[in-house]
Short mmCIF file of C-alpha atoms and ligand atoms in Angstrom, two decimals:
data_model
loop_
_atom_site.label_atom_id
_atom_site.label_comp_id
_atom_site.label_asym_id
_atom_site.label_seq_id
_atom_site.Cartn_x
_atom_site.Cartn_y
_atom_site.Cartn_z
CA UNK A 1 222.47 248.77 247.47
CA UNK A 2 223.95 250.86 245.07
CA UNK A 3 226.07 248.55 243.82
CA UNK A 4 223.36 246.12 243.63
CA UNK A 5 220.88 248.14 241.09
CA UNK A 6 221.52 247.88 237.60
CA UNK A 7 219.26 248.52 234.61
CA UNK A 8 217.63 245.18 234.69
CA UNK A 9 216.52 245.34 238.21
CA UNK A 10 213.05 245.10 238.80
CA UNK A 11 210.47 246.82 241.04
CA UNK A 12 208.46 245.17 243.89
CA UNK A 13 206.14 248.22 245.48
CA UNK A 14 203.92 248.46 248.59
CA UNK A 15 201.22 250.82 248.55
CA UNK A 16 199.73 252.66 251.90
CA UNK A 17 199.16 255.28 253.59
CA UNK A 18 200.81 255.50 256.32
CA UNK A 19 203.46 253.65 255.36
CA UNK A 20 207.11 255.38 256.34
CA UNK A 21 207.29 253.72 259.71
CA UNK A 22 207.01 249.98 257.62
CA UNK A 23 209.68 247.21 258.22
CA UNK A 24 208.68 245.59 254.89
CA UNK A 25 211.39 248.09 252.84
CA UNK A 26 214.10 246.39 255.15
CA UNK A 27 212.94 242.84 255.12
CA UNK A 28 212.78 242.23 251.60
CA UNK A 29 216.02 244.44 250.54
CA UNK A 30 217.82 242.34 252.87
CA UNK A 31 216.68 239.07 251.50
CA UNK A 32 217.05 239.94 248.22
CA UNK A 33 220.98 241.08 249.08
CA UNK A 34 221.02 237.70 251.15
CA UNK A 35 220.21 235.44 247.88
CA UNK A 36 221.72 237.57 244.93
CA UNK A 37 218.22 238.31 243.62
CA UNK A 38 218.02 241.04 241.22
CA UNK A 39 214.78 243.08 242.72
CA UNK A 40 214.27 246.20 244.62
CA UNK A 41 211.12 246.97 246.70
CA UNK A 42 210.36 250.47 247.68
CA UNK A 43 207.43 252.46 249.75
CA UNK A 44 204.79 254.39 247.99
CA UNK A 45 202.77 256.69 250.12
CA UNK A 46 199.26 255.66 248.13
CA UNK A 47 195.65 255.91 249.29
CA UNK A 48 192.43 254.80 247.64
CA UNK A 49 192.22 257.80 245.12
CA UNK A 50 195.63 257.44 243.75
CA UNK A 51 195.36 252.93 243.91
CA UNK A 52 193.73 252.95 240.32
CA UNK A 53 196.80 255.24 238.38
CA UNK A 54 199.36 253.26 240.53
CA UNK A 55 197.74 250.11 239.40
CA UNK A 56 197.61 251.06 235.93
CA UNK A 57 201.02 252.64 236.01
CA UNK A 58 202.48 248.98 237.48
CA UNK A 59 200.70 247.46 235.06
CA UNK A 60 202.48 249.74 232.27
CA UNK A 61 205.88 249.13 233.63
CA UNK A 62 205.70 245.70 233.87
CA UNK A 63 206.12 246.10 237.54
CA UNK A 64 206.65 242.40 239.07
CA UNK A 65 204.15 242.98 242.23
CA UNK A 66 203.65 244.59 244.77
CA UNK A 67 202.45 244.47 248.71
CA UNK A 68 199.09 246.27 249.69
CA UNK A 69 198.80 247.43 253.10
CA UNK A 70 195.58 249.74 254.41
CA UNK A 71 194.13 252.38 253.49
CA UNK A 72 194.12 249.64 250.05
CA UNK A 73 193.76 245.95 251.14
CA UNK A 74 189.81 245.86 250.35
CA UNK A 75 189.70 248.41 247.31
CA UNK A 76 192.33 246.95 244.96
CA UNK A 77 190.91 244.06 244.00
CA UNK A 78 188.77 246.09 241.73
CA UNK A 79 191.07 246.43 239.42
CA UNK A 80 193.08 243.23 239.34
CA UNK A 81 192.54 240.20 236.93
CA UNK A 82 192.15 237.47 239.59
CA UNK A 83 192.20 236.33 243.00
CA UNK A 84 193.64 233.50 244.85
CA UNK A 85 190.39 231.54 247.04
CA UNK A 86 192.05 232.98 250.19
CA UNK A 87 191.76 236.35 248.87
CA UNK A 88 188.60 235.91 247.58
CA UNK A 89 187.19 234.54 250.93
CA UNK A 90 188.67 237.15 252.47
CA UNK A 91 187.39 240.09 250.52
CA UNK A 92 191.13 241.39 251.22
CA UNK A 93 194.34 241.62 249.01
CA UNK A 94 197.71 242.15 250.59
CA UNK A 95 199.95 240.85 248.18
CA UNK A 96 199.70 241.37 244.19
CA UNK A 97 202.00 239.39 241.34
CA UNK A 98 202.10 240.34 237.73
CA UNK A 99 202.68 237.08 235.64
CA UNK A 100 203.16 238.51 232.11
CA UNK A 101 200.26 241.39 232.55
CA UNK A 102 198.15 239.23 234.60
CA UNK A 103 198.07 240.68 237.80
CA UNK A 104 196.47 238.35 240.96
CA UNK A 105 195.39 239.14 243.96
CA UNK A 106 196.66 237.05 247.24
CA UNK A 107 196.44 237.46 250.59
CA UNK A 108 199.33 235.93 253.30
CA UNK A 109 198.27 237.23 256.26
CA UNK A 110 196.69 233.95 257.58
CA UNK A 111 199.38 231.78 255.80
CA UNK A 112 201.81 233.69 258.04
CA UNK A 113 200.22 233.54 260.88
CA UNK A 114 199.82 229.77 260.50
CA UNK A 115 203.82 229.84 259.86
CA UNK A 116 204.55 231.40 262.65
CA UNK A 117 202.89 229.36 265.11
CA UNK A 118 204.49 225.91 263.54
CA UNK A 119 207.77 228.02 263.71
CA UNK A 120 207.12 228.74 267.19
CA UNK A 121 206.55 224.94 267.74
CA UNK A 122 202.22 225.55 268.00
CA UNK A 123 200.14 222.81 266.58
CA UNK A 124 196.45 223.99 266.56
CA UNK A 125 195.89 221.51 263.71
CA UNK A 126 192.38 219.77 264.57
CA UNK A 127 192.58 222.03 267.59
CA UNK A 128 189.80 225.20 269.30
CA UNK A 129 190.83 228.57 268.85
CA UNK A 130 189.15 231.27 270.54
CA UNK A 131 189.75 234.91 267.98
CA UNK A 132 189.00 238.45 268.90
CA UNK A 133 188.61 240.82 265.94
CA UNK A 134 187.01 240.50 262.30
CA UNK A 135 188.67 242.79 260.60
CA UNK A 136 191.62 242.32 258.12
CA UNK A 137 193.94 240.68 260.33
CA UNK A 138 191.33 238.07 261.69
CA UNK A 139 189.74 237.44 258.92
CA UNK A 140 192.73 236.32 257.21
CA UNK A 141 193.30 234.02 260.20
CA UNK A 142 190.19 232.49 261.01
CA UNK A 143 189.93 231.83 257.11
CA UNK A 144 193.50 230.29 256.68
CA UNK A 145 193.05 228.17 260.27
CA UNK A 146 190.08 226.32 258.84
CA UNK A 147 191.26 226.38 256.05
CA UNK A 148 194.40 224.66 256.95
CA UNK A 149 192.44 222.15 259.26
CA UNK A 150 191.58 223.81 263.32
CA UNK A 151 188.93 222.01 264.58
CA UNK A 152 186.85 224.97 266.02
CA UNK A 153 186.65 228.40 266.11
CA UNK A 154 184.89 230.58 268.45
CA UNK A 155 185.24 234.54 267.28
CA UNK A 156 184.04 237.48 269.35
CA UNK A 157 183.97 241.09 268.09
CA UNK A 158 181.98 244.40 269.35
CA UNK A 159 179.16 245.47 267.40
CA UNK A 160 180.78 247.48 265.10
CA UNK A 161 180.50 247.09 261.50
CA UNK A 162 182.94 244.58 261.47
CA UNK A 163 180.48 242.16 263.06
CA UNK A 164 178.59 241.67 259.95
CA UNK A 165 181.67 240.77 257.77
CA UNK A 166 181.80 238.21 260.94
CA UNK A 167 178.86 236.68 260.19
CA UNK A 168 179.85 235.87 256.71
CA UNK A 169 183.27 234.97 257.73
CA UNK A 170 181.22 232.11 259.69
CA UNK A 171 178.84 231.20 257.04
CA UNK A 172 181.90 230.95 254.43
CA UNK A 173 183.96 228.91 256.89
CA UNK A 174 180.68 226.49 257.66
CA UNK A 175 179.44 225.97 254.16
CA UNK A 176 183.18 225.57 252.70
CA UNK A 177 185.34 224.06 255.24
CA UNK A 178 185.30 221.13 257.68
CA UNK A 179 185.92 223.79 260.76
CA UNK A 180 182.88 224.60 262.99
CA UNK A 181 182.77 228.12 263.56
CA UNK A 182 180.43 230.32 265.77
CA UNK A 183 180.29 234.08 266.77
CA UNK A 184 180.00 236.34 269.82
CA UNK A 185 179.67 239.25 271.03
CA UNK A 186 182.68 240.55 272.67
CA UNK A 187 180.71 242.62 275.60
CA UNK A 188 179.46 238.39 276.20
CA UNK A 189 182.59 237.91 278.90
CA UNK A 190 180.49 235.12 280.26
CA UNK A 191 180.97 233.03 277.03
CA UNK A 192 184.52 234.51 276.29
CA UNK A 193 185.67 232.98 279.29
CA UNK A 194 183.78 230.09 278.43
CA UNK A 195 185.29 229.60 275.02
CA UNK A 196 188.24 230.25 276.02
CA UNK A 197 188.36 227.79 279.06
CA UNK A 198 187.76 224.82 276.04
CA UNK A 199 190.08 226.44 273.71
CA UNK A 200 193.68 225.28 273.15
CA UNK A 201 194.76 228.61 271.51
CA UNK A 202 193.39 232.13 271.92
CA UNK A 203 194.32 235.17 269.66
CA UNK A 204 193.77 239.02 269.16
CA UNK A 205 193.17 239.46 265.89
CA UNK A 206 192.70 243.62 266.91
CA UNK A 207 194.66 246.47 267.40
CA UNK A 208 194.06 246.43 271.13
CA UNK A 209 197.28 246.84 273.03
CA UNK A 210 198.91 249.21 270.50
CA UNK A 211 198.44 252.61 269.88
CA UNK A 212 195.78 254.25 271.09
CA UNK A 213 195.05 251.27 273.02
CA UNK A 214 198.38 250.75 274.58
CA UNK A 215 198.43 249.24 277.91
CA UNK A 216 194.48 247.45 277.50
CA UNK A 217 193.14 243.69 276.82
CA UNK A 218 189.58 242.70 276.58
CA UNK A 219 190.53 240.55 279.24
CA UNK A 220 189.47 241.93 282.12
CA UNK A 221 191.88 239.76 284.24
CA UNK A 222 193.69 236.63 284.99
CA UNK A 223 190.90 233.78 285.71
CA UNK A 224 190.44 233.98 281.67
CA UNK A 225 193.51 232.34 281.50
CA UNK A 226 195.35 229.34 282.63
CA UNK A 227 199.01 227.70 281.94
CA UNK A 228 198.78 225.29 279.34
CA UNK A 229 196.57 228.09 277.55
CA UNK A 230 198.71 229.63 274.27
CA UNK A 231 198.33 233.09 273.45
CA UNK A 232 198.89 235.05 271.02
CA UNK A 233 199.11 238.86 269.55
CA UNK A 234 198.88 239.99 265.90
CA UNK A 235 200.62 243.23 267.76
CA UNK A 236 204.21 243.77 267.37
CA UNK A 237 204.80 247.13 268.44
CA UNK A 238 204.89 246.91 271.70
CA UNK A 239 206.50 243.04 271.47
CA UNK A 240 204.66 242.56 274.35
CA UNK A 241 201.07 243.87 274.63
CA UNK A 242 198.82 243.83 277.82
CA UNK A 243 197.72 240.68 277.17
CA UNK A 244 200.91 239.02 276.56
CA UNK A 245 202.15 240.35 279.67
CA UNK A 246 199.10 239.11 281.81
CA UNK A 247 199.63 235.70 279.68
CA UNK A 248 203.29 235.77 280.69
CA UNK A 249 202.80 236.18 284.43
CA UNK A 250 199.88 233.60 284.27
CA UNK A 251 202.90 230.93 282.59
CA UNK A 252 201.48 230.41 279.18
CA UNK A 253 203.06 230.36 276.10
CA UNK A 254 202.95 233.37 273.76
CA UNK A 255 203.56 234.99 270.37
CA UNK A 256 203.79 238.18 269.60
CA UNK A 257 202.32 239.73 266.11
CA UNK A 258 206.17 239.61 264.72
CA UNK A 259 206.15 236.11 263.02
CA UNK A 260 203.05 236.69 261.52
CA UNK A 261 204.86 239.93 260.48
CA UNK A 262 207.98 238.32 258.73
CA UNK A 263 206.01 234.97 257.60
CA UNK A 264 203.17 237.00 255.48
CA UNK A 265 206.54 238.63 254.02
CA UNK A 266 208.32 235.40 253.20
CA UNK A 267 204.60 233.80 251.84
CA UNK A 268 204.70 237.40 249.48
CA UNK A 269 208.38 236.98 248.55
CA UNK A 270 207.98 233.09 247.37
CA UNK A 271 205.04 234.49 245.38
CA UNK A 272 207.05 237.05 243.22
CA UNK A 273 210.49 235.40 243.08
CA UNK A 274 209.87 231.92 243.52
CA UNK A 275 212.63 231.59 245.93
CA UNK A 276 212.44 230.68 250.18
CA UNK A 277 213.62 233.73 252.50
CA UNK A 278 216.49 232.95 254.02
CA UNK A 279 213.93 232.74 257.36
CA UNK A 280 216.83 232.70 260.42
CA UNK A 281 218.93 235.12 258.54
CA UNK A 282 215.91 237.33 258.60
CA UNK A 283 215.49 237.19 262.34
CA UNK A 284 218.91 237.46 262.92
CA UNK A 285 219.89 240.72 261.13
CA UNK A 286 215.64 242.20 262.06
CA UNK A 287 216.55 241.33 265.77
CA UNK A 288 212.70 239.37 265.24
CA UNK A 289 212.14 237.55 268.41
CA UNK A 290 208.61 236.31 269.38
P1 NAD B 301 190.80 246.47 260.82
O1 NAD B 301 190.54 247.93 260.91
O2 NAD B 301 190.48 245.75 259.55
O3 NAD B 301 190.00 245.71 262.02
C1 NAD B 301 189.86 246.28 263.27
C2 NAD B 301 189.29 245.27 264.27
O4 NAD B 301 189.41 245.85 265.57
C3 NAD B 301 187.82 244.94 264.09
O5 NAD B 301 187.59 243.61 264.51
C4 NAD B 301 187.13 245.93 265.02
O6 NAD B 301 185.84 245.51 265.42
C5 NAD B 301 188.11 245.93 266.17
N1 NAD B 301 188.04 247.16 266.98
C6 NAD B 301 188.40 248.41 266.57
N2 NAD B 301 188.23 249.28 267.59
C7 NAD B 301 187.77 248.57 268.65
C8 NAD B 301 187.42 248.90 270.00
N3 NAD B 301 187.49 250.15 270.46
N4 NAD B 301 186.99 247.90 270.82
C9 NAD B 301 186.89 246.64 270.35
N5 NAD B 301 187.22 246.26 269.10
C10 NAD B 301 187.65 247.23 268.27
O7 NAD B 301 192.32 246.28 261.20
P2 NAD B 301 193.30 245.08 260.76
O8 NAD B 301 193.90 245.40 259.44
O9 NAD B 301 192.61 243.79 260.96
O10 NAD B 301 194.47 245.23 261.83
C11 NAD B 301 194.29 244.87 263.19
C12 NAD B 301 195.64 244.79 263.86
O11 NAD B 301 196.40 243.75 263.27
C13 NAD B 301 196.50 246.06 263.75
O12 NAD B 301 197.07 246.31 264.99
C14 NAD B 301 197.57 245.68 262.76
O13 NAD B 301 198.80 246.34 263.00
C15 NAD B 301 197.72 244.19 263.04
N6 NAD B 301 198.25 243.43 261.89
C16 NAD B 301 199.36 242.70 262.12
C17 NAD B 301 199.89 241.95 261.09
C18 NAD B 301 201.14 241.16 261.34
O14 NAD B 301 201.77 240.73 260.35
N7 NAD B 301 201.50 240.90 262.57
C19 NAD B 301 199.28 241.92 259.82
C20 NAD B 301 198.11 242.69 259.63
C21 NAD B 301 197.60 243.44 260.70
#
């Protein structure tokens, strides 16, 4: 590294809080060491009262972009110039780029996670996904998988506050896109298991299975399932979650939240330096595995 900064280098940030335990720092480093490009992207522990300065102090610098992770992703856009649709659909920014002062707002959370699956050798293309969550993570998905062409998709979420973003999520994915999409309530296992039985893929767009909720699925047990069923995780730490181990031992095929993880990064990285990351170099020296 240190032979690698010089005084043109430029700066690629990510902004959250918490954000020491990240694997982002890593990633990038090592795929800008891989290809010889001439960037350096560091952690800054920011939360929504410090995003405007940071912004403006980017902006100042010339900063080239930066990655947005929570407290952030649905604050910032405040004070960009643009979005991208995604983002804009969305209501969520995880990635920003600074073309000559300009600074737009993307998001490549759903663009990974619809890398990862092709990676993994998953076509859901004119497919029926079944999606827990409505959050950041899901949202991003269910907007990018009709965007990019799935069939159907049937979400389910508890009555939180999330579920009203949900029902816009539907509306926008109805009104703009050729996808038919419906919503549930989670506590409806009757119709969960019903979706799911029709579905080809079925995904938890939550934080269920990690920390605090280590060890639990909505699933409440194996008849949900069956063995040409895929499923997958936007976990990745644990690799594998409660679900994925009650998928395992059922025989279906799964993914873990890791290529979602290191495809939202390489979406971000073509963004800023127009390059591809060097993908199986990336798994190799991460040790990603999904
Ligand atoms: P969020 O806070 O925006 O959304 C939380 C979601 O969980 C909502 O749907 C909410 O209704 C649901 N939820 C929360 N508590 C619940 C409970 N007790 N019972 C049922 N549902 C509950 O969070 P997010 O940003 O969407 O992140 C969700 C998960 O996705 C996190 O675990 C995060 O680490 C992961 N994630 C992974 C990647 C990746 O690249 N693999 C990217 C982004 C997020």
């Amino acid at each position: 590294m240190a032979e690698r900064i010089t005084g043109h280098t430029e700066l690629i940030g990510l902004i959250a809080t918490p954000i020491r335990h990240s694997s982002s720092p890593a990633m990038h480093n090592e795929a800008f060491a891989k290809l010889g490009l001439d960037y350096a992207y560091l952690a800054f522990e920011v939360g929504n009262e410090e995003l405007e300065d940071t912004i403006k102090g980017f902006r100042a610098m010339n900063v080239r972009g930066c990655n947005v992770s929570m407290p952030n992703k649905t604050v910032v856009h405040k004070y960009l110039d643009g979005l991208s649709p995604a983002a804009e659909m969305c209501g969520a920014v995880n990635t920003i780029v600074n073309e000559n002062g300009v600074l737009t707002g993307h998001i490549t959370d759903g663009i990974g996670y619809m890398a990862a699956l092709k990676d993994a050798g998953i076509d859901v293309i004119g497919k029926k996904m079944t999606l827990v969550g409505a959050g950041g993570a899901a949202t991003a998905i269910a907007i990018q998988a009709a965007l990019d062409g799935v069939a159907e998709i049937s979400i389910f979420n508890v009555k939180d506050k999330f579920f009203e973003r949900a029902e816009q999520t539907v509306r926008d994915i109805n009104e703009k896109t050729n996808c038919k999409a419906q919503l549930f309530d989670l506590a409806d296992l009757d119709t969960l298991k019903a979706e799911i039985a029709t579905s080809y893929l079925f995904t938890n767009g939550t934080g269920m299975g990690m920390k605090p909720f280590e060890g639990q699925t909505y699933i409440p047990d194996k008849s949900f399932l069956r063995p040409d069923l895929i499923v997958s995780d936007v976990v990745y730490s644990p690799r594998e979650t409660a679900l994925l181990k009650m998928a395992k031992e059922v025989g279906c095929k799964t993914i873990n939240g890791l290529g979602m993880m290191l495809f939202q990064g390489a979406a971000a990285f073509k963004l800023w330096t127009g390059e591809e990351m060097p993908i199986e170099h990336m798994k190799k020296t991460l040790g990603i595995e999904y």
